[in-house]
PDB file of C-alpha atoms in Angstrom:
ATOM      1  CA  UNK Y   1      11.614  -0.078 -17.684  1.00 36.00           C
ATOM      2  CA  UNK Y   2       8.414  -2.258 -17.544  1.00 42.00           C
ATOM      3  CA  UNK Y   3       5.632  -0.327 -15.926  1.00 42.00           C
ATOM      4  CA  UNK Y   4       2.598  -2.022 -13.631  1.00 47.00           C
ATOM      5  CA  UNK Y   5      -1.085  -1.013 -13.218  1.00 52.00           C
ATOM      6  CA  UNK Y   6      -0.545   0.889 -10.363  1.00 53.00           C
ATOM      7  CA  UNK Y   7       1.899   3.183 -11.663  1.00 58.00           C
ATOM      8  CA  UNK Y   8       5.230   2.437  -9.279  1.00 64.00           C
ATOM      9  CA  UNK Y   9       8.328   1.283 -10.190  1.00 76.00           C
ATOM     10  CA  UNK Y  10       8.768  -0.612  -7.662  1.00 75.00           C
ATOM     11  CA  UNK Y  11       9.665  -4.679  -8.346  1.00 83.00           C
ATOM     12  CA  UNK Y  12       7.564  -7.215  -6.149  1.00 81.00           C
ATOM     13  CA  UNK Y  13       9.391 -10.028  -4.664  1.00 88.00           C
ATOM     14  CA  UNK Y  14       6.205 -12.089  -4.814  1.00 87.00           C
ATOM     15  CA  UNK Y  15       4.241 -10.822  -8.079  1.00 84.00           C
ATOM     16  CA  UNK Y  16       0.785 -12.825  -6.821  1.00 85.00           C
ATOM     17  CA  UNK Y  17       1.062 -10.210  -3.946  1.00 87.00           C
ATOM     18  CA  UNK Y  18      -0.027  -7.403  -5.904  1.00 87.00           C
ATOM     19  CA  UNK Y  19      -3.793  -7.699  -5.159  1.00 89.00           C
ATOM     20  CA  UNK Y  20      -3.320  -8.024  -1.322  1.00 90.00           C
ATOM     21  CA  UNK Y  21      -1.259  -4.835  -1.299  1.00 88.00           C
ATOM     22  CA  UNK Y  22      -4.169  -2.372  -3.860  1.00 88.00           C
ATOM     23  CA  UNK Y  23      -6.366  -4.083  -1.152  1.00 91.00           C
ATOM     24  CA  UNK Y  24      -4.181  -3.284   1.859  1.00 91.00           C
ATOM     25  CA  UNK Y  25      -4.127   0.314   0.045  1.00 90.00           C
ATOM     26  CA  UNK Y  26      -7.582   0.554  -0.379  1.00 92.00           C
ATOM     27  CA  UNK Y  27      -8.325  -0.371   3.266  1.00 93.00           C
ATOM     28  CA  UNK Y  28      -5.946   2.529   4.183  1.00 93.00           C
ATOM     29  CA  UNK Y  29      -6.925   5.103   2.027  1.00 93.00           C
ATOM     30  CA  UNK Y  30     -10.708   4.312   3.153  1.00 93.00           C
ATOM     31  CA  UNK Y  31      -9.267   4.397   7.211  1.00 93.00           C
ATOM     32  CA  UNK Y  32      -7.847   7.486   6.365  1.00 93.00           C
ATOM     33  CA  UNK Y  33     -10.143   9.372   4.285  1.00 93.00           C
ATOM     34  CA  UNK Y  34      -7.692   9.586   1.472  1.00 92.00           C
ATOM     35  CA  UNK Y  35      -8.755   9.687  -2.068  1.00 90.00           C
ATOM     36  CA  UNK Y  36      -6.974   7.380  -4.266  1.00 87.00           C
ATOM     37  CA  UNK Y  37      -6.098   8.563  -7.729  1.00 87.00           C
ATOM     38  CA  UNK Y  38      -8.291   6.630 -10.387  1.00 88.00           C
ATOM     39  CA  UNK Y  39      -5.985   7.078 -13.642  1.00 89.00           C
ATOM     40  CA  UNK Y  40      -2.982   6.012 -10.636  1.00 82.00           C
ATOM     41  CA  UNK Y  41      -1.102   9.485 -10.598  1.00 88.00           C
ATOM     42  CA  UNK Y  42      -0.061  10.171  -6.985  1.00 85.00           C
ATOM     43  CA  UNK Y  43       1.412  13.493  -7.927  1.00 88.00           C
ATOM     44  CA  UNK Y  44      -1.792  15.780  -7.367  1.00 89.00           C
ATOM     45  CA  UNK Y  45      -1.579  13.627  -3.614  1.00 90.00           C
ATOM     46  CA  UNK Y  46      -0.089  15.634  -0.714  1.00 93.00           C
ATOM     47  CA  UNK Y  47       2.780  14.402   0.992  1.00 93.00           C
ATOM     48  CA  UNK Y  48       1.736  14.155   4.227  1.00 94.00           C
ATOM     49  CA  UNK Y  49      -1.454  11.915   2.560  1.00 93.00           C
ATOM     50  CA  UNK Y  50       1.023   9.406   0.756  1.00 91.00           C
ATOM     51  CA  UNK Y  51       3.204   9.350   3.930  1.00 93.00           C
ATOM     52  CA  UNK Y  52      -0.072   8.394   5.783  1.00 94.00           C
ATOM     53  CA  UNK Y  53      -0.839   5.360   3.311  1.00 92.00           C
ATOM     54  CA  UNK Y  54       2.728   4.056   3.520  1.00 92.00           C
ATOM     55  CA  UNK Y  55       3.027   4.476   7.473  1.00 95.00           C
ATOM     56  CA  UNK Y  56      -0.715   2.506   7.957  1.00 94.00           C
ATOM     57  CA  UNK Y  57       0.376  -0.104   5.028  1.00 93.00           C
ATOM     58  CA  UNK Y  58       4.046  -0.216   6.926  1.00 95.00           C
ATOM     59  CA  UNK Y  59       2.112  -1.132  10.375  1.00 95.00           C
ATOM     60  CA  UNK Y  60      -0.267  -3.460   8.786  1.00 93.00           C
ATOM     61  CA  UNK Y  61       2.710  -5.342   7.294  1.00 93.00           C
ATOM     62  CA  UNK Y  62       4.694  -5.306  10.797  1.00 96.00           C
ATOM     63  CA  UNK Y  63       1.474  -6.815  12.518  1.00 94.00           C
ATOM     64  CA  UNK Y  64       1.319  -9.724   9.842  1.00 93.00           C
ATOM     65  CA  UNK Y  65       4.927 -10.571  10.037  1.00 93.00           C
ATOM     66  CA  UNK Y  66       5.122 -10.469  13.485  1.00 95.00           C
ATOM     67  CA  UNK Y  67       1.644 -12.573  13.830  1.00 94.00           C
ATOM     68  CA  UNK Y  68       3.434 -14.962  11.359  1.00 92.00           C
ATOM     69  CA  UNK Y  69       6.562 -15.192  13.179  1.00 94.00           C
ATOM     70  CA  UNK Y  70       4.525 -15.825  16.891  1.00 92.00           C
ATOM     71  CA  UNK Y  71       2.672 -18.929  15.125  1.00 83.00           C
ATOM     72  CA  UNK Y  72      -0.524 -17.137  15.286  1.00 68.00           C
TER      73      UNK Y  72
END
């Protein structure tokens, strides 16, 4: 399985997307107060902190699709 610089497994549907999301996760981490990993290893993060990143990256993403779909 091919790996990616942030560590996931997970395949994007729109490769050239990658730098929006690590920003989108920055920007979350930093809202937060969560410390991002620098070598990328999320398993010395707590639970409740990676649930935190995915629910504010999850809203973010909601609020752009919805903007998009409203013509805005």
């Amino acid at each position: 399985m091919a790996s990616n610089s942030s560590g996931s497994r997970n395949q994007l549907v729109v490769p050239q997307a990658r730098a929006a999301l690590q920003s989108m996760k920055m920007e979350a981490a930093q809202s937060l107060g969560v410390q991002i990993p620098a070598d990328g290893y999320y398993g010395n993060v707590t639970s409740r902190d990676a649930g935190s990143l995915g629910g504010y990256i999850t809203k973010k993403l909601v609020q752009i699709a919805e903007q998009q779909l409203s013509g805005r």
